[in-house]
């Protein structure tokens, strides 16, 4: 039986390598047919902002990879509402992440689930494996 | 289901404890380890936060508190465990969330 | 019970590896099984055999090796994270044409799938980091 795996992302990108190397685990982990979800909490929400341009800092911009997660069947992306609000952000500031539902003639569906702390606490509580980086 | 949360940073240096308490449900356990143990001293600025969080079982890793010279200053109501107690907590809960 | 550990930080800079070693000893003493210890991020630095800590300090790599020998632990270093940081074993040295290798006996290099597999196979995954 598939286990519920949740990747907890609480770090902003580029300042440290955690966000990038966490994404690398998600991509590899997608091959294992588990019940995968991602949570973006605190500064983790900065990983998903639009308009990242890393040319001048000499690092690779890995933000486009998030939009490919749907192709890896990673379709449950939880964003903590309060974390966005604290940072003066709204969903419009983040990439629009979607997946195609093959059971519904490849209808495009939103991957992002904006949830309150209370809701996210319930989701966390259901997990079998929590990976934090 | 209930989770074991570990917090390893001082609450005076980082908001990790807050991030944990924001998502820790009633019935879960928060284990303070490494620099996280500083949250467990009595009379500090976060003592009320811990005292007023109902339904959560707070533990502190004794060896880390001892190493930092605060074993005698721990607030009431926080259970002290050793590494074997840490292992027991992991086994007793359904999953572990490390707030790094 | 079967435990798996993920170590995110190198030795000495952070307490993560020390905590993980103490946890491992306690878990084994209580009769639990350590299914795997997976070293990721700077955690791969736990595996270098070239570290020379002062004589009155602990040798973290040697502590892992000792535990590995005594309990047949599966110490796995993430290959992607290790390559990025210059941690390589003899096979990798030959394959990549490098002039040296530094991974200690007792550790093996493998892919990130080993971390996911550990999450699947073990009853609990415990992460130690900074």
CSV table of C-alpha atoms in Angstrom, one decimal:
chain,number,residue,atom,x,y,z
A,1,UNK,CA,0.0,0.0,0.0
A,2,UNK,CA,1.2,3.5,-0.9
A,3,UNK,CA,2.4,5.6,2.0
A,4,UNK,CA,1.6,9.3,2.4
A,5,UNK,CA,4.8,11.2,1.8
A,6,UNK,CA,4.9,14.9,2.4
A,7,UNK,CA,7.8,17.2,1.6
A,8,UNK,CA,7.9,20.2,4.0
A,9,UNK,CA,9.5,23.2,2.3
A,10,UNK,CA,10.3,26.0,4.7
A,11,UNK,CA,13.4,27.6,3.1
A,12,UNK,CA,13.6,30.3,0.5
A,13,UNK,CA,15.6,29.5,-2.7
A,14,UNK,CA,19.2,30.5,-3.6
A,15,UNK,CA,20.3,31.7,-0.1
A,16,UNK,CA,20.8,28.1,0.8
A,17,UNK,CA,20.7,24.9,-1.3
A,18,UNK,CA,17.8,23.2,0.7
A,19,UNK,CA,15.1,24.2,-1.8
A,20,UNK,CA,16.9,23.0,-4.8
A,21,UNK,CA,18.0,19.7,-3.3
A,22,UNK,CA,14.6,19.1,-1.8
A,23,UNK,CA,13.1,19.5,-5.3
A,24,UNK,CA,15.6,16.9,-6.6
A,25,UNK,CA,14.3,14.4,-4.0
A,26,UNK,CA,10.7,15.2,-5.1
A,27,UNK,CA,11.5,14.4,-8.8
A,28,UNK,CA,13.3,11.1,-7.9
A,29,UNK,CA,10.6,10.2,-5.4
A,30,UNK,CA,7.9,10.6,-8.0
A,31,UNK,CA,9.0,7.3,-9.6
A,32,UNK,CA,8.0,5.3,-6.5
A,33,UNK,CA,4.2,5.5,-6.8
A,34,UNK,CA,3.6,6.8,-3.3
A,35,UNK,CA,0.9,9.3,-2.3
A,36,UNK,CA,3.0,12.5,-2.5
A,37,UNK,CA,2.2,16.0,-1.5
A,38,UNK,CA,4.3,19.1,-1.0
A,39,UNK,CA,3.8,21.8,1.7
A,40,UNK,CA,5.2,25.3,1.4
A,41,UNK,CA,5.3,27.0,4.8
A,42,UNK,CA,7.0,30.2,6.0
A,43,UNK,CA,9.8,31.3,3.7
A,44,UNK,CA,9.2,28.2,1.6
A,45,UNK,CA,6.5,30.1,-0.2
A,46,UNK,CA,9.2,32.2,-1.8
A,47,UNK,CA,10.3,29.1,-3.8
A,48,UNK,CA,7.2,29.5,-6.0
A,49,UNK,CA,7.2,33.2,-6.8
A,50,UNK,CA,7.0,34.3,-10.4
A,51,UNK,CA,9.6,36.3,-12.1
A,52,UNK,CA,12.8,34.7,-10.6
A,53,UNK,CA,15.9,35.7,-12.6
A,54,UNK,CA,19.2,34.4,-11.2
A,55,UNK,CA,21.4,35.5,-14.1
A,56,UNK,CA,23.2,38.1,-12.1
A,57,UNK,CA,23.9,35.9,-9.0
A,58,UNK,CA,25.5,33.1,-11.1
A,59,UNK,CA,23.1,30.3,-10.0
A,60,UNK,CA,20.7,28.2,-12.0
A,61,UNK,CA,17.1,29.4,-11.9
A,62,UNK,CA,15.3,26.2,-11.0
A,63,UNK,CA,11.9,27.8,-10.5
A,64,UNK,CA,10.6,26.5,-13.9
A,65,UNK,CA,10.9,23.0,-12.6
A,66,UNK,CA,8.0,23.5,-10.3
A,67,UNK,CA,5.7,23.9,-13.3
A,68,UNK,CA,6.8,20.4,-14.5
A,69,UNK,CA,5.7,18.7,-11.2
A,70,UNK,CA,2.3,17.9,-12.7
A,71,UNK,CA,4.0,15.8,-15.3
A,72,UNK,CA,5.6,13.8,-12.5
A,73,UNK,CA,2.1,13.2,-11.0
A,74,UNK,CA,2.9,15.5,-8.1
A,75,UNK,CA,-0.5,17.2,-8.0
A,76,UNK,CA,-1.0,18.2,-4.3
A,77,UNK,CA,0.8,21.3,-3.4
A,78,UNK,CA,-0.3,22.9,-0.2
A,79,UNK,CA,0.4,26.5,0.6
A,80,UNK,CA,-0.1,27.9,4.0
A,81,UNK,CA,-2.3,30.9,3.7
A,82,UNK,CA,-1.0,32.7,6.7
A,83,UNK,CA,2.6,32.4,5.5
A,84,UNK,CA,1.6,34.1,2.2
A,85,UNK,CA,-0.3,36.9,4.0
A,86,UNK,CA,2.6,37.5,6.4
A,87,UNK,CA,4.9,38.1,3.5
A,88,UNK,CA,2.4,40.5,1.7
A,89,UNK,CA,1.9,37.9,-1.1
A,90,UNK,CA,-1.2,36.5,-2.7
A,91,UNK,CA,-1.6,33.5,-5.0
A,92,UNK,CA,-1.2,35.9,-8.0
A,93,UNK,CA,2.4,36.3,-6.9
A,94,UNK,CA,3.0,32.6,-7.3
A,95,UNK,CA,3.4,30.4,-10.3
A,96,UNK,CA,0.1,28.8,-11.5
A,97,UNK,CA,0.8,25.1,-11.1
A,98,UNK,CA,-1.5,22.6,-12.9
A,99,UNK,CA,-1.7,19.0,-13.7
A,100,UNK,CA,-3.6,17.1,-16.4
A,101,UNK,CA,-6.2,14.6,-15.2
A,102,UNK,CA,-6.1,11.7,-17.6
A,103,UNK,CA,-9.3,10.3,-16.1
A,104,UNK,CA,-11.1,13.4,-17.3
A,105,UNK,CA,-9.8,13.7,-20.8
A,106,UNK,CA,-6.6,15.4,-19.6
A,107,UNK,CA,-8.5,18.3,-18.1
A,108,UNK,CA,-6.2,20.8,-16.6
A,109,UNK,CA,-6.5,21.1,-12.8
A,110,UNK,CA,-4.9,23.3,-10.2
A,111,UNK,CA,-2.2,21.7,-8.2
A,112,UNK,CA,-2.1,24.5,-5.6
A,113,UNK,CA,-4.3,24.1,-2.5
A,114,UNK,CA,-4.3,27.3,-0.5
A,115,UNK,CA,-5.0,26.1,3.1
A,116,UNK,CA,-5.2,27.7,6.5
A,117,UNK,CA,-2.9,26.6,9.3
A,118,UNK,CA,-5.7,24.6,10.9
A,119,UNK,CA,-6.4,22.8,7.6
A,120,UNK,CA,-2.7,22.2,7.0
A,121,UNK,CA,-2.3,20.8,10.5
A,122,UNK,CA,-4.9,18.2,9.7
A,123,UNK,CA,-3.1,17.3,6.4
A,124,UNK,CA,0.2,17.0,8.2
A,125,UNK,CA,-1.4,14.7,10.8
A,126,UNK,CA,-2.4,12.2,8.2
A,127,UNK,CA,1.1,11.7,6.8
A,128,UNK,CA,3.2,8.6,7.1
A,129,UNK,CA,6.6,10.1,6.2
A,130,UNK,CA,7.5,13.8,6.6
A,131,UNK,CA,10.7,14.8,4.7
A,132,UNK,CA,12.2,18.1,5.8
A,133,UNK,CA,15.2,19.8,4.4
B,1,UNK,CA,-2.8,9.8,14.3
B,2,UNK,CA,-0.4,11.9,16.3
B,3,UNK,CA,2.9,13.5,15.4
B,4,UNK,CA,6.1,13.9,17.2
B,5,UNK,CA,7.6,17.3,16.4
B,6,UNK,CA,11.2,18.1,17.0
B,7,UNK,CA,12.4,21.7,17.4
B,8,UNK,CA,16.2,22.2,17.4
B,9,UNK,CA,16.6,26.0,17.3
B,10,UNK,CA,16.6,28.6,20.0
B,11,UNK,CA,13.3,30.6,20.0
B,12,UNK,CA,15.3,33.7,20.4
B,13,UNK,CA,17.2,33.1,17.2
B,14,UNK,CA,14.6,31.7,14.9
B,15,UNK,CA,10.8,31.4,14.5
B,16,UNK,CA,11.0,27.6,14.2
B,17,UNK,CA,9.2,27.0,17.5
B,18,UNK,CA,6.4,29.3,16.3
B,19,UNK,CA,6.2,27.5,12.9
B,20,UNK,CA,5.9,24.2,14.8
B,21,UNK,CA,3.3,25.4,17.3
B,22,UNK,CA,1.2,26.9,14.4
B,23,UNK,CA,0.8,23.4,13.0
B,24,UNK,CA,1.0,21.1,16.0
B,25,UNK,CA,-2.4,19.6,16.8
B,26,UNK,CA,-3.8,18.8,20.2
B,27,UNK,CA,-2.5,15.4,21.2
B,28,UNK,CA,0.9,15.8,19.5
B,29,UNK,CA,4.2,16.0,21.3
B,30,UNK,CA,6.9,18.7,20.8
B,31,UNK,CA,10.4,17.6,21.7
B,32,UNK,CA,12.9,20.3,22.2
B,33,UNK,CA,16.4,19.2,21.2
B,34,UNK,CA,19.8,20.9,20.6
B,35,UNK,CA,19.5,24.7,20.8
B,36,UNK,CA,15.7,24.2,20.9
B,37,UNK,CA,16.0,23.4,24.6
B,38,UNK,CA,16.4,27.1,25.5
B,39,UNK,CA,12.7,27.4,25.0
B,40,UNK,CA,12.2,25.2,28.0
B,41,UNK,CA,13.7,27.5,30.7
B,42,UNK,CA,11.3,29.1,33.2
B,43,UNK,CA,10.6,32.8,33.1
B,44,UNK,CA,11.8,33.3,29.6
B,45,UNK,CA,10.0,35.3,27.0
B,46,UNK,CA,8.4,32.3,25.3
B,47,UNK,CA,7.5,30.4,28.6
B,48,UNK,CA,3.9,31.7,28.4
B,49,UNK,CA,3.6,30.5,24.8
B,50,UNK,CA,4.4,27.0,25.9
B,51,UNK,CA,2.3,27.2,29.0
B,52,UNK,CA,-0.7,28.5,27.1
B,53,UNK,CA,-0.6,25.9,24.4
B,54,UNK,CA,-3.1,23.4,25.6
B,55,UNK,CA,-3.3,19.8,24.5
B,56,UNK,CA,0.4,19.5,23.5
B,57,UNK,CA,2.8,17.5,25.4
B,58,UNK,CA,6.2,19.3,25.7
B,59,UNK,CA,9.4,17.4,26.3
B,60,UNK,CA,13.0,18.4,26.4
B,61,UNK,CA,16.0,16.3,25.7
B,62,UNK,CA,17.9,16.2,29.0
B,63,UNK,CA,21.4,15.7,27.7
B,64,UNK,CA,21.0,18.8,25.6
B,65,UNK,CA,19.7,20.8,28.5
B,66,UNK,CA,22.5,19.5,30.7
B,67,UNK,CA,25.2,20.3,28.1
B,68,UNK,CA,23.9,23.9,28.1
B,69,UNK,CA,23.7,24.3,31.9
B,70,UNK,CA,20.0,24.9,32.0
B,71,UNK,CA,18.8,21.6,33.5
B,72,UNK,CA,18.1,23.3,36.8
B,73,UNK,CA,16.1,26.1,35.2
B,74,UNK,CA,13.5,24.1,33.2
B,75,UNK,CA,9.9,25.2,33.4
B,76,UNK,CA,7.4,23.0,35.2
B,77,UNK,CA,5.2,20.8,33.0
B,78,UNK,CA,8.0,20.0,30.5
B,79,UNK,CA,9.0,16.4,30.7
B,80,UNK,CA,12.7,15.7,30.6
B,81,UNK,CA,13.7,12.6,28.4
B,82,UNK,CA,17.1,11.1,27.6
B,83,UNK,CA,18.0,9.6,24.1
B,84,UNK,CA,16.2,6.4,25.0
B,85,UNK,CA,13.1,8.5,25.8
B,86,UNK,CA,13.5,10.2,22.4
B,87,UNK,CA,13.5,6.8,20.8
B,88,UNK,CA,10.4,5.8,22.8
B,89,UNK,CA,8.6,9.1,21.7
B,90,UNK,CA,9.4,8.3,18.0
B,91,UNK,CA,8.0,4.8,18.4
B,92,UNK,CA,4.9,6.0,20.3
B,93,UNK,CA,3.9,8.5,17.6
B,94,UNK,CA,2.8,7.8,14.1
B,95,UNK,CA,5.3,10.0,12.3
B,96,UNK,CA,8.0,12.6,13.1
B,97,UNK,CA,8.2,16.1,11.8
B,98,UNK,CA,11.6,17.8,12.2
B,99,UNK,CA,11.2,21.6,12.2
B,100,UNK,CA,14.6,22.5,10.9
C,1,UNK,CA,10.6,-1.2,15.2
C,2,UNK,CA,12.5,-0.2,12.0
C,3,UNK,CA,13.9,3.3,11.9
C,4,UNK,CA,15.4,5.3,9.1
C,5,UNK,CA,17.5,8.4,9.6
C,6,UNK,CA,18.2,11.3,7.3
C,7,UNK,CA,21.2,13.5,8.1
C,8,UNK,CA,21.1,16.9,6.5
C,9,UNK,CA,24.3,18.5,7.9
C,10,UNK,CA,28.0,17.8,8.0
C,11,UNK,CA,29.9,17.0,11.2
C,12,UNK,CA,31.1,19.6,13.6
C,13,UNK,CA,29.4,22.7,12.1
C,14,UNK,CA,26.0,21.6,13.5
C,15,UNK,CA,24.9,19.2,16.2
C,16,UNK,CA,22.8,17.2,13.7
C,17,UNK,CA,25.3,14.3,13.3
C,18,UNK,CA,26.0,14.1,17.0
C,19,UNK,CA,22.3,13.9,17.8
C,20,UNK,CA,21.8,11.3,15.1
C,21,UNK,CA,24.6,9.1,16.5
C,22,UNK,CA,23.3,9.3,20.1
C,23,UNK,CA,19.8,8.5,18.8
C,24,UNK,CA,21.1,5.6,16.8
C,25,UNK,CA,23.0,4.2,19.8
C,26,UNK,CA,19.9,4.5,22.0
C,27,UNK,CA,17.6,2.9,19.4
C,28,UNK,CA,19.9,0.0,18.9
C,29,UNK,CA,20.3,-0.4,22.7
C,30,UNK,CA,16.5,-0.7,23.0
C,31,UNK,CA,16.5,-3.4,20.4
C,32,UNK,CA,15.2,-1.4,17.4
C,33,UNK,CA,16.5,-1.8,13.9
C,34,UNK,CA,18.2,1.0,12.0
C,35,UNK,CA,17.1,0.3,8.4
C,36,UNK,CA,19.3,2.9,6.9
C,37,UNK,CA,21.1,6.2,7.6
C,38,UNK,CA,20.9,8.5,4.5
C,39,UNK,CA,23.3,11.4,4.3
C,40,UNK,CA,22.0,14.3,2.2
C,41,UNK,CA,22.9,18.0,1.7
C,42,UNK,CA,26.1,18.8,3.6
C,43,UNK,CA,25.5,15.6,5.5
C,44,UNK,CA,27.5,13.8,2.9
C,45,UNK,CA,30.6,15.3,4.7
C,46,UNK,CA,30.1,12.8,7.5
C,47,UNK,CA,31.6,10.2,5.1
C,48,UNK,CA,35.0,11.7,4.5
C,49,UNK,CA,37.9,9.5,5.9
C,50,UNK,CA,40.3,12.5,5.6
C,51,UNK,CA,39.0,14.6,8.5
C,52,UNK,CA,41.5,15.0,11.3
C,53,UNK,CA,39.7,16.4,14.3
C,54,UNK,CA,41.8,17.3,17.4
C,55,UNK,CA,42.8,14.3,19.5
C,56,UNK,CA,40.6,15.4,22.4
C,57,UNK,CA,37.5,15.7,20.2
C,58,UNK,CA,35.2,13.0,18.9
C,59,UNK,CA,35.8,11.6,15.4
C,60,UNK,CA,32.3,11.6,13.9
C,61,UNK,CA,33.1,9.6,10.8
C,62,UNK,CA,34.9,7.0,13.0
C,63,UNK,CA,31.8,6.8,15.3
C,64,UNK,CA,29.6,6.0,12.3
C,65,UNK,CA,32.1,3.4,11.0
C,66,UNK,CA,32.2,1.8,14.5
C,67,UNK,CA,28.4,1.6,14.6
C,68,UNK,CA,28.4,0.3,11.1
C,69,UNK,CA,30.8,-2.5,11.9
C,70,UNK,CA,29.1,-3.5,15.2
C,71,UNK,CA,25.5,-3.4,13.9
C,72,UNK,CA,25.9,-3.8,10.1
C,73,UNK,CA,24.3,-0.4,9.5
C,74,UNK,CA,23.5,0.7,6.0
C,75,UNK,CA,25.2,4.1,5.7
C,76,UNK,CA,24.2,5.6,2.4
C,77,UNK,CA,25.7,8.8,0.9
C,78,UNK,CA,23.6,10.6,-1.7
C,79,UNK,CA,25.6,10.5,-4.9
C,80,UNK,CA,24.3,13.8,-6.3
C,81,UNK,CA,24.9,15.7,-3.1
C,82,UNK,CA,28.3,14.0,-2.7
C,83,UNK,CA,29.5,14.8,-6.2
C,84,UNK,CA,28.5,18.4,-5.9
C,85,UNK,CA,30.7,18.6,-2.7
C,86,UNK,CA,33.7,16.6,-3.8
C,87,UNK,CA,33.0,13.4,-1.8
C,88,UNK,CA,33.8,10.4,-4.0
C,89,UNK,CA,34.6,6.8,-3.6
C,90,UNK,CA,37.1,4.8,-5.6
C,91,UNK,CA,34.7,3.7,-8.4
C,92,UNK,CA,33.6,7.3,-8.9
C,93,UNK,CA,37.2,8.5,-8.9
C,94,UNK,CA,38.0,6.1,-11.7
C,95,UNK,CA,34.8,6.9,-13.6
C,96,UNK,CA,35.2,10.6,-13.4
C,97,UNK,CA,39.0,10.6,-13.9
C,98,UNK,CA,39.8,12.2,-10.5
C,99,UNK,CA,43.1,11.9,-8.8
C,100,UNK,CA,41.8,11.0,-5.3
C,101,UNK,CA,38.9,9.6,-3.4
C,102,UNK,CA,37.8,10.3,0.2
C,103,UNK,CA,34.8,8.2,1.2
C,104,UNK,CA,35.5,6.1,4.3
C,105,UNK,CA,34.9,2.4,4.5
C,106,UNK,CA,31.6,1.6,6.0
C,107,UNK,CA,29.7,4.1,3.8
C,108,UNK,CA,28.3,3.4,0.3
C,109,UNK,CA,27.3,5.9,-2.4
C,110,UNK,CA,23.9,5.6,-4.0
C,111,UNK,CA,21.0,7.5,-5.3
C,112,UNK,CA,18.2,9.5,-3.8
C,113,UNK,CA,15.9,6.5,-4.4
C,114,UNK,CA,17.5,5.0,-1.3
C,115,UNK,CA,16.0,7.8,0.8
C,116,UNK,CA,12.5,7.2,-0.6
C,117,UNK,CA,12.9,3.4,-0.2
C,118,UNK,CA,13.9,4.0,3.4
C,119,UNK,CA,10.8,6.0,3.9
C,120,UNK,CA,8.7,3.2,2.5
C,121,UNK,CA,10.4,0.3,4.3
C,122,UNK,CA,11.0,1.8,7.7
C,123,UNK,CA,8.3,2.3,10.3
C,124,UNK,CA,9.6,5.8,11.1
C,125,UNK,CA,11.8,8.3,9.3
C,126,UNK,CA,13.6,10.8,11.6
C,127,UNK,CA,15.4,13.8,10.1
C,128,UNK,CA,18.4,15.5,11.7
C,129,UNK,CA,19.4,18.9,10.3
C,130,UNK,CA,20.3,22.4,11.1
